[in-house]
PDB file of C-alpha atoms in Angstrom:
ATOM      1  CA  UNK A 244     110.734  99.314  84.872  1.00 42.00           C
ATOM      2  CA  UNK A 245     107.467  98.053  86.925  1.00 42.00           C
ATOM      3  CA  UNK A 246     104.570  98.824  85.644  1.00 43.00           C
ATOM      4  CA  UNK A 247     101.243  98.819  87.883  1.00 47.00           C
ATOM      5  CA  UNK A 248      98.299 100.739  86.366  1.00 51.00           C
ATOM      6  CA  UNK A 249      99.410 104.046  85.597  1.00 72.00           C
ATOM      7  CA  UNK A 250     101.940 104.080  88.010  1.00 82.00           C
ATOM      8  CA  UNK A 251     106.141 103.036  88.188  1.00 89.00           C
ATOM      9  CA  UNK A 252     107.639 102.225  90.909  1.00 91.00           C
ATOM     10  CA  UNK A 253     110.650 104.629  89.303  1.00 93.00           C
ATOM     11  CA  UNK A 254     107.797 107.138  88.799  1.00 93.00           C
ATOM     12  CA  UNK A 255     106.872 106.456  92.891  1.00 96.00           C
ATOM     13  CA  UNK A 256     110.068 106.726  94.429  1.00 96.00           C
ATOM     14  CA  UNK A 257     110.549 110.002  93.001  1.00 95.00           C
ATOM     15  CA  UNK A 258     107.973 111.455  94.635  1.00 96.00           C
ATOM     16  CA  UNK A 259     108.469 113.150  98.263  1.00 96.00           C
ATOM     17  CA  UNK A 260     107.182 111.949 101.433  1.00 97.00           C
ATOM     18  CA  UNK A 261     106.308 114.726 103.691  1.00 97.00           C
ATOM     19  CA  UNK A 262     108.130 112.989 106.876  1.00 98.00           C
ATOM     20  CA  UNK A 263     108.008 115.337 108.923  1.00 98.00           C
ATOM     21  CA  UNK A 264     104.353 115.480 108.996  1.00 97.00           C
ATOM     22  CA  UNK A 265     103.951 111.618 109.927  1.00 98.00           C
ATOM     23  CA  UNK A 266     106.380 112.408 113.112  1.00 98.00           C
ATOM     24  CA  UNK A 267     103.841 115.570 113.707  1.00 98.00           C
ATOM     25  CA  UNK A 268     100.757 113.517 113.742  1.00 97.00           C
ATOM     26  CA  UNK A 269     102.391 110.398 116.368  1.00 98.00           C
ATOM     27  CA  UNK A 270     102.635 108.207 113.716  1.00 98.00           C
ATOM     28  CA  UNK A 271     106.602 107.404 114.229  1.00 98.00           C
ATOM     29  CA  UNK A 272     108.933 108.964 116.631  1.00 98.00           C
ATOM     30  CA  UNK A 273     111.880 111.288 116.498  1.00 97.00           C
ATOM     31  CA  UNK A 274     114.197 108.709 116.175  1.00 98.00           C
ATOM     32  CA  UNK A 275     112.058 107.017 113.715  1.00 98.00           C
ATOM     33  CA  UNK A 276     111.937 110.087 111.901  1.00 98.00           C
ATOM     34  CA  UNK A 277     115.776 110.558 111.411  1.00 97.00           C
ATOM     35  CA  UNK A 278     115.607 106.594 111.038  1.00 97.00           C
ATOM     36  CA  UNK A 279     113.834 106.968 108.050  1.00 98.00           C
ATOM     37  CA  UNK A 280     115.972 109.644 106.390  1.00 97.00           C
ATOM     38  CA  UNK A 281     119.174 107.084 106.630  1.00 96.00           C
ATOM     39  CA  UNK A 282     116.997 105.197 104.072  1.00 97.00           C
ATOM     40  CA  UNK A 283     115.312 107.869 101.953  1.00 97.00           C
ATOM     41  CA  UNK A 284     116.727 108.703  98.371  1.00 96.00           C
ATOM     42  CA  UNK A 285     119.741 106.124  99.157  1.00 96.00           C
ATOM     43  CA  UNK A 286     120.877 103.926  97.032  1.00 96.00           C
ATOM     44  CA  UNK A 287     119.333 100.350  97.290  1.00 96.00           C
ATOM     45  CA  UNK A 288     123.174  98.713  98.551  1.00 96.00           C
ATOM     46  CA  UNK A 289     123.257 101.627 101.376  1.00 96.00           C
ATOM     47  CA  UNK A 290     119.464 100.864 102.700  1.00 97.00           C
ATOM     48  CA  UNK A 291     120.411  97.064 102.739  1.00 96.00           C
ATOM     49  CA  UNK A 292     123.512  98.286 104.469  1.00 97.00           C
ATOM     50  CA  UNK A 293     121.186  99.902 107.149  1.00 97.00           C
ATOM     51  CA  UNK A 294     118.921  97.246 107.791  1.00 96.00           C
ATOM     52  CA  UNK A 295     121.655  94.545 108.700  1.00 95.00           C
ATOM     53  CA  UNK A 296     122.822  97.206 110.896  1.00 96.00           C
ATOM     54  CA  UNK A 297     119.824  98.242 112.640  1.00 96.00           C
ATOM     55  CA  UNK A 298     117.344  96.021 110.961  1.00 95.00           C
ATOM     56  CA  UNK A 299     114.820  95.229 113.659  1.00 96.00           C
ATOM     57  CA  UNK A 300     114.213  99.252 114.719  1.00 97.00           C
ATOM     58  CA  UNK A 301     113.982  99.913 110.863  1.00 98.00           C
ATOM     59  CA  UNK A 302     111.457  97.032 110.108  1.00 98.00           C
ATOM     60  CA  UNK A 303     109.568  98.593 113.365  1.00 98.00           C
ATOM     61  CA  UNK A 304     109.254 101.795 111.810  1.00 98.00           C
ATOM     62  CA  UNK A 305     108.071 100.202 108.578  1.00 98.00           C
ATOM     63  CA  UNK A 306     105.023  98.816 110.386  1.00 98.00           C
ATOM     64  CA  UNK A 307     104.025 101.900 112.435  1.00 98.00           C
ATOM     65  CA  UNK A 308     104.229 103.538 108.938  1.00 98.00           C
ATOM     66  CA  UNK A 309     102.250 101.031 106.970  1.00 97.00           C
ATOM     67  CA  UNK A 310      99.782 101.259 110.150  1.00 97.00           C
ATOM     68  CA  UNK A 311      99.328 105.193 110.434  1.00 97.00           C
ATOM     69  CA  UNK A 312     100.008 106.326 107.355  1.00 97.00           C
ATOM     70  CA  UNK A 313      96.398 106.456 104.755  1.00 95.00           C
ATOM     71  CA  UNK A 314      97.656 108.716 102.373  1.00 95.00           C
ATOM     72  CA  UNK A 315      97.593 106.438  99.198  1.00 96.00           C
ATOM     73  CA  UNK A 316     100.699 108.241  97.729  1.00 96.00           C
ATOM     74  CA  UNK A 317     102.720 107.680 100.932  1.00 97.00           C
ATOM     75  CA  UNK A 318     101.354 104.034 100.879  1.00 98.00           C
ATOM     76  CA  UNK A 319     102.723 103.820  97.649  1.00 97.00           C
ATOM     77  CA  UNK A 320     106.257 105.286  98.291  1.00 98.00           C
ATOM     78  CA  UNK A 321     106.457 102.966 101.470  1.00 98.00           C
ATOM     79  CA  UNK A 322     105.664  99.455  99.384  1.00 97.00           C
ATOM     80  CA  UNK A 323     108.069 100.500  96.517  1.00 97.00           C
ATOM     81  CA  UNK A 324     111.104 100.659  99.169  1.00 97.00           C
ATOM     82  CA  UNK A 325     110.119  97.285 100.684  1.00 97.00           C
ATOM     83  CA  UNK A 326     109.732  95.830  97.861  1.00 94.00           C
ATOM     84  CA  UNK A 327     112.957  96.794  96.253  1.00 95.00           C
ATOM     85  CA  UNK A 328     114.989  96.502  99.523  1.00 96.00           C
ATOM     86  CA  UNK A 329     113.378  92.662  99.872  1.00 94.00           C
ATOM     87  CA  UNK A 330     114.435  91.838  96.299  1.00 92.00           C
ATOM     88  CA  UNK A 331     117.707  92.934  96.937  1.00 95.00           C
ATOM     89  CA  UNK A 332     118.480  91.134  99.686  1.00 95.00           C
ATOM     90  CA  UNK A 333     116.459  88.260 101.877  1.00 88.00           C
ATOM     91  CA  UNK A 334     117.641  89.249 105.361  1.00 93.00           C
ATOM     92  CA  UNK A 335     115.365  92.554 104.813  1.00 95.00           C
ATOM     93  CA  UNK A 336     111.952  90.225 105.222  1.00 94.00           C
ATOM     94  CA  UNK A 337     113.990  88.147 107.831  1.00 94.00           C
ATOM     95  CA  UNK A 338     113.806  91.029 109.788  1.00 96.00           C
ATOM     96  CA  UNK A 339     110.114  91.782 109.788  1.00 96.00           C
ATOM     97  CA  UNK A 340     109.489  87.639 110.312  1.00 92.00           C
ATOM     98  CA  UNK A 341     111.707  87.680 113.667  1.00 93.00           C
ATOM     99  CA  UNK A 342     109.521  91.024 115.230  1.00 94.00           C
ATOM    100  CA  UNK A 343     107.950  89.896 118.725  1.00 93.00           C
ATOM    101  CA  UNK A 344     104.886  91.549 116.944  1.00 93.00           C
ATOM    102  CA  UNK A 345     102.438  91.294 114.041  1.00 94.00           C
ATOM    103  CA  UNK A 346     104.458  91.877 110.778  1.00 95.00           C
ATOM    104  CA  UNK A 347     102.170  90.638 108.134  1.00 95.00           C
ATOM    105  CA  UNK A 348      98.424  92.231 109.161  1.00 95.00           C
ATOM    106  CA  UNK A 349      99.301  95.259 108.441  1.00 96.00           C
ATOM    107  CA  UNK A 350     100.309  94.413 105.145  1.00 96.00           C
ATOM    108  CA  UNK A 351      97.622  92.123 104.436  1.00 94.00           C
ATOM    109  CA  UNK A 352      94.659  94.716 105.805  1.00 95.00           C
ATOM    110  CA  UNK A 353      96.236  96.745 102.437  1.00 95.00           C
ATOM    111  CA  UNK A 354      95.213  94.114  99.856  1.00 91.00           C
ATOM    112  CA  UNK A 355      91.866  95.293 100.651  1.00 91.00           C
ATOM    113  CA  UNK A 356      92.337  99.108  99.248  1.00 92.00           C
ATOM    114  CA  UNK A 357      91.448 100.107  95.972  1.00 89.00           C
ATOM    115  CA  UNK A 358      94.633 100.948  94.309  1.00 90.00           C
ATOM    116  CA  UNK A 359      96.168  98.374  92.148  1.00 87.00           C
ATOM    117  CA  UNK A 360      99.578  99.459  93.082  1.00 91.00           C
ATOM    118  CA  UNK A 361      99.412  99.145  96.904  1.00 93.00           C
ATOM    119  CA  UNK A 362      97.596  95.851  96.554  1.00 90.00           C
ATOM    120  CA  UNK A 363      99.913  94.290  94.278  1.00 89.00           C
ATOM    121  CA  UNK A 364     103.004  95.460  96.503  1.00 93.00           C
ATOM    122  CA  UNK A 365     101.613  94.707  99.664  1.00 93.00           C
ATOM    123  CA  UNK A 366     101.056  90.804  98.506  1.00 90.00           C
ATOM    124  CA  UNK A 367     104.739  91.061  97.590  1.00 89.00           C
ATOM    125  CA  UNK A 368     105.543  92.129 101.090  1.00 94.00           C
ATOM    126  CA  UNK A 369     103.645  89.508 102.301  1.00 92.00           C
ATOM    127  CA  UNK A 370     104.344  86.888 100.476  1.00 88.00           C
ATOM    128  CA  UNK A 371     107.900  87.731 101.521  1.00 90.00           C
ATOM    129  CA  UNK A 372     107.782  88.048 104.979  1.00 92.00           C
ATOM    130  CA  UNK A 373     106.108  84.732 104.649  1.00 88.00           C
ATOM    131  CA  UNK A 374     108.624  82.699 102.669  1.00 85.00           C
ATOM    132  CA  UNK A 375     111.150  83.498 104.883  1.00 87.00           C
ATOM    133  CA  UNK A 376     112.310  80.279 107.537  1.00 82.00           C
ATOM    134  CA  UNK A 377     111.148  82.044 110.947  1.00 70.00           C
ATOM    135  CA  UNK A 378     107.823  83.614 109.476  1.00 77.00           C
ATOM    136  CA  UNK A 379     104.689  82.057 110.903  1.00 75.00           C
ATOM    137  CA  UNK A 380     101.832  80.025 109.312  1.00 75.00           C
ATOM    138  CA  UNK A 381      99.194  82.008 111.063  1.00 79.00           C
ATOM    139  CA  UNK A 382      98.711  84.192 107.875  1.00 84.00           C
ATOM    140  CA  UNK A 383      99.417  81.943 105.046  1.00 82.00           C
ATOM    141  CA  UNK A 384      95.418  80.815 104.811  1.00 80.00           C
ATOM    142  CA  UNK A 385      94.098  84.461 104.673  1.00 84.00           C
ATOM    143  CA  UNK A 386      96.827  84.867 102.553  1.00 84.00           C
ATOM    144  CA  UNK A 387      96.644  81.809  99.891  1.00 80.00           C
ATOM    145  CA  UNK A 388      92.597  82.203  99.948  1.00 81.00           C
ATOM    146  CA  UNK A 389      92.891  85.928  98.998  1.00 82.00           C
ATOM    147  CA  UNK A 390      95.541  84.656  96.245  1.00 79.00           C
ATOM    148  CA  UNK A 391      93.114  82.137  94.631  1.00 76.00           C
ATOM    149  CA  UNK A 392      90.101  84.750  95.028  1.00 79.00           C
ATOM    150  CA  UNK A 393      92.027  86.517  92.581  1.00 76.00           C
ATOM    151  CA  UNK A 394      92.732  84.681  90.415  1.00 71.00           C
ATOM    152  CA  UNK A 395      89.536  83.245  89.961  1.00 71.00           C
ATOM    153  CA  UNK A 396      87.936  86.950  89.448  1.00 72.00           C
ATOM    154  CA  UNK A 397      90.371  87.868  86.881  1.00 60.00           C
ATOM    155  CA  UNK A 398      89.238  85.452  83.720  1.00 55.00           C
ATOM    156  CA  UNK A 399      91.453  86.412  81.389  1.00 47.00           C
ATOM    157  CA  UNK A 400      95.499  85.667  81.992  1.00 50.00           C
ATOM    158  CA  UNK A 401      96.847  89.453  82.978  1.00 55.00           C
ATOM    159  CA  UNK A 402      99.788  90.429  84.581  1.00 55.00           C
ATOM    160  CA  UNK A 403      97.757  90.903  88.196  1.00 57.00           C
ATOM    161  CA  UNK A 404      97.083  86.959  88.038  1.00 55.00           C
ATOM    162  CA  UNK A 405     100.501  85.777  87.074  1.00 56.00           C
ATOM    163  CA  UNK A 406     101.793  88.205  90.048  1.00 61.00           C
ATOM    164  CA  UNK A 407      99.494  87.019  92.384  1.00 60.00           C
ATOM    165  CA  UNK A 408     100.649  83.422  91.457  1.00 57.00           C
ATOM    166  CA  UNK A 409     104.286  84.302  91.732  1.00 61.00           C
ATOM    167  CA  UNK A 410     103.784  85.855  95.143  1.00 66.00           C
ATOM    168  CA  UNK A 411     101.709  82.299  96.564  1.00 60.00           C
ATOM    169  CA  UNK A 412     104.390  80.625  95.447  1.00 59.00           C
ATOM    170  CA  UNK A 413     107.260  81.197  97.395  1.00 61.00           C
ATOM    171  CA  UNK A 414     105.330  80.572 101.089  1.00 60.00           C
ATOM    172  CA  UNK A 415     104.950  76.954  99.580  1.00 56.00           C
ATOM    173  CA  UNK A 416     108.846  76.334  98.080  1.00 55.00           C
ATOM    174  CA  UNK A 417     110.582  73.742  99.571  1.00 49.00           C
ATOM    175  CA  UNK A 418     111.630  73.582 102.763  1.00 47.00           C
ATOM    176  CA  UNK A 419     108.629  75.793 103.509  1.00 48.00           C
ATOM    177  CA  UNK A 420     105.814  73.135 102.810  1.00 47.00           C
ATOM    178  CA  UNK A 421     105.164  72.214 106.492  1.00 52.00           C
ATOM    179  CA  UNK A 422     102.497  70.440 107.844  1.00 51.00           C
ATOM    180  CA  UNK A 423     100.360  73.046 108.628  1.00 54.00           C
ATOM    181  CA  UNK A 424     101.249  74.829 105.053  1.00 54.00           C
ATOM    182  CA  UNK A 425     100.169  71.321 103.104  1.00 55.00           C
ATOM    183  CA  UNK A 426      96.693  71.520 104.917  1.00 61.00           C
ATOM    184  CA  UNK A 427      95.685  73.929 102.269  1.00 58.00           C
ATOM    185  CA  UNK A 428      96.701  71.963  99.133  1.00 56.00           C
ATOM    186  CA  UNK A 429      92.916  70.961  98.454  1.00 61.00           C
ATOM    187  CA  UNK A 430      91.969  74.650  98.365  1.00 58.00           C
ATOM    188  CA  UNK A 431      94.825  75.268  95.546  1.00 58.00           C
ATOM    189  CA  UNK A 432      94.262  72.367  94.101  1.00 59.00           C
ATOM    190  CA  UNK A 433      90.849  73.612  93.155  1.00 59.00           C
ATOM    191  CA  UNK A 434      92.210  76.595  91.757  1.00 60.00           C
ATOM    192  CA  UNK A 435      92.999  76.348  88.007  1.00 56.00           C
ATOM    193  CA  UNK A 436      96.011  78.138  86.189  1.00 52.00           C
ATOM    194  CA  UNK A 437      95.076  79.331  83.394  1.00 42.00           C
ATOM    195  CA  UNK A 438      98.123  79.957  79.659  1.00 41.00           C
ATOM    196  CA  UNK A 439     100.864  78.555  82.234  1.00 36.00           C
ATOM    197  CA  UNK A 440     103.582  79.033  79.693  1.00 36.00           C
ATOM    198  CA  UNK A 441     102.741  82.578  79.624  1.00 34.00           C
ATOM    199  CA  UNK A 442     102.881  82.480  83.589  1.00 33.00           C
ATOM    200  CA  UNK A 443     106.039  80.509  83.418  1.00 32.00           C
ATOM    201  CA  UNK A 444     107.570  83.702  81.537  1.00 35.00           C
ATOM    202  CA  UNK A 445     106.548  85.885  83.871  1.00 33.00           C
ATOM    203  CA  UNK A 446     108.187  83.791  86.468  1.00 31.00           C
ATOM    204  CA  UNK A 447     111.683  83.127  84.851  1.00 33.00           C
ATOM    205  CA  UNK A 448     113.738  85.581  86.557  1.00 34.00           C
ATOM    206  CA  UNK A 449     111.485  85.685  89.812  1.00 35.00           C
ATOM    207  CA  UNK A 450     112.597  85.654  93.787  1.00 36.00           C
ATOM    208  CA  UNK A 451     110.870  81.946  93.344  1.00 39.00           C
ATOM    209  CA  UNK A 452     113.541  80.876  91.074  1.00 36.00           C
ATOM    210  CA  UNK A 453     116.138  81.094  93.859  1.00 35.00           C
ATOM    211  CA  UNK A 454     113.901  78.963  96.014  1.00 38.00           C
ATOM    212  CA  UNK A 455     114.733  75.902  93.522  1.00 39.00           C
ATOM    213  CA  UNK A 456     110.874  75.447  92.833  1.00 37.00           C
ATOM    214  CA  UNK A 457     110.796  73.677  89.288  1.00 39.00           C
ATOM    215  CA  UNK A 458     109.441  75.659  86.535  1.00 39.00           C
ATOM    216  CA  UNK A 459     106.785  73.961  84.555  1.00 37.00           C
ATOM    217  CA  UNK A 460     107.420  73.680  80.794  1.00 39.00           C
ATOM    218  CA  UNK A 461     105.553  73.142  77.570  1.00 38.00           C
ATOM    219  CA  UNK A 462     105.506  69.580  78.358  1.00 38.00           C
ATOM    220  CA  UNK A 463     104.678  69.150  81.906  1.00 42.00           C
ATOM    221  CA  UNK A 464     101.900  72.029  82.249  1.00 40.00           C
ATOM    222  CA  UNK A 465     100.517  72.212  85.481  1.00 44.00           C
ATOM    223  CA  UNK A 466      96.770  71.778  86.024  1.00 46.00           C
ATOM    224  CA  UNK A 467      96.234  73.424  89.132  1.00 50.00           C
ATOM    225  CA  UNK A 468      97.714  76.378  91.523  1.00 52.00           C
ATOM    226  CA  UNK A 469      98.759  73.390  93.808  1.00 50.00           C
ATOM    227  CA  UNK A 470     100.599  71.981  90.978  1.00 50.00           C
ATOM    228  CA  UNK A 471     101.979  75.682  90.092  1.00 46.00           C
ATOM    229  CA  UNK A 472     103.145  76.291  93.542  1.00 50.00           C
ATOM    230  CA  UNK A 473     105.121  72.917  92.991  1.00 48.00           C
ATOM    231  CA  UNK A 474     103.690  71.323  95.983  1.00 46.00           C
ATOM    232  CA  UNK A 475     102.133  68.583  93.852  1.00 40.00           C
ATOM    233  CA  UNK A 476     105.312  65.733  94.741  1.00 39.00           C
ATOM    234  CA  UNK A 477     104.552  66.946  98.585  1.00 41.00           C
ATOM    235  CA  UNK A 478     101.075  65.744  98.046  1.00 40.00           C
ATOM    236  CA  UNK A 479     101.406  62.551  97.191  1.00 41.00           C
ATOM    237  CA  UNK A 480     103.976  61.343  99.828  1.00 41.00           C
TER     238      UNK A 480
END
């Protein structure tokens, strides 16, 4: 079970969307709207099932959601979906990355809200969409400097900062590290990590792990978010 604040995402997807409403106000259309119901309350293997079947018109939907759609609680319900359907399998981001339009504002306008839950679940979106091969660089500097902000305003270690480092580093896993990505190693190198074996727990049985990023241990602790992100061996060359 996830725990954000006083919220699960078990607790969350319980909860009812009022669909109908969203399709009411021009937020999505009446396709979108039975689009939406092949997806709702099914089981995680049946919406992955859906999206390699019709993923682009479903990852469209997603983003006139995420960009219509205030109610926090709907938010919410929205970001728990993603999330789980982009754990479960990669082509779901793959699908939002290949869109001839924006895929990642939308999700990156929400790390600016005030609840903990759709922050932390919109950086996992992101961070996502932007680990995948065809996703664009554009975003990855608003994106690592709102990361380090972060973590340098949370002081002492916390599950929000060891999230926030687990979500920066799969944009940077190799192959990823482009040219354009390795521009902003100086501004994670200045970034500390602070208790990294407690971080490295956190990260032991994270999306990263299938990236092949090493894990630090007790005897190679890493110094800085650049070192973290394992981009350190990039740097040098």
């Amino acid at each position: 079970m996830v725990k954000t604040g006083t919220l699960t995402t078990e607790d969350v997807l319980r909860s009812e969307v009022p669909w109908p409403a969203f399709q009411s106000a021009g937020v999505i259309t009446k396709d979108q709207l039975e689009q939406i119901y092949t997806l709702d309350k099914q089981e995680v293997s049946v919406q992955v099932m859906q999206f390699k079947a019709k993923g682009a018109l479903l990852a469209q939907m997603f983003i006139d959601l995420v960009t219509g759609v205030n109610k926090d609680d709907a938010i919410c319900y929205i970001l728990a979906m993603l999330e789980q359907l982009m754990d479960a399998d990669g082509c779901v981001a793959l699908f939002f990355a290949r869109l001839p339009c924006d895929s990642v504002t939308p999700f990156l306008k929400l790390l600016q809200r005030s609840s903990l839950y759709i922050v932390e679940k919109a950086a996992c979106v992101v961070a996502k969409i932007l680990a995948t091969p065809n996703s664009s660089d554009e975003y990855l500097a608003t994106f690592a400097a709102w990361t380090v902000a972060t973590l340098k305003s949370v002081r002492a270690p916390s599950p929000p900062r060891h999230r926030a480092t687990r979500n920066l580093r799969c944009p940077f896993a190799p192959p990823l590290a482009t040219s354009s990505r390795t521009s902003l190693y100086p501004m994670l190198a200045s970034c500390p990590v602070p208790t990294p074996s407690s971080v490295a727990g956190a990260f032991a049985n994270s999306r990263a792990a299938a990236l092949r990023s090493p894990r630090p241990t007790r005897q190679s602790r890493p110094s800085s978010l650049l070192r973290w992100v394992g981009c350190s061996r990039c740097a040098r060359r």
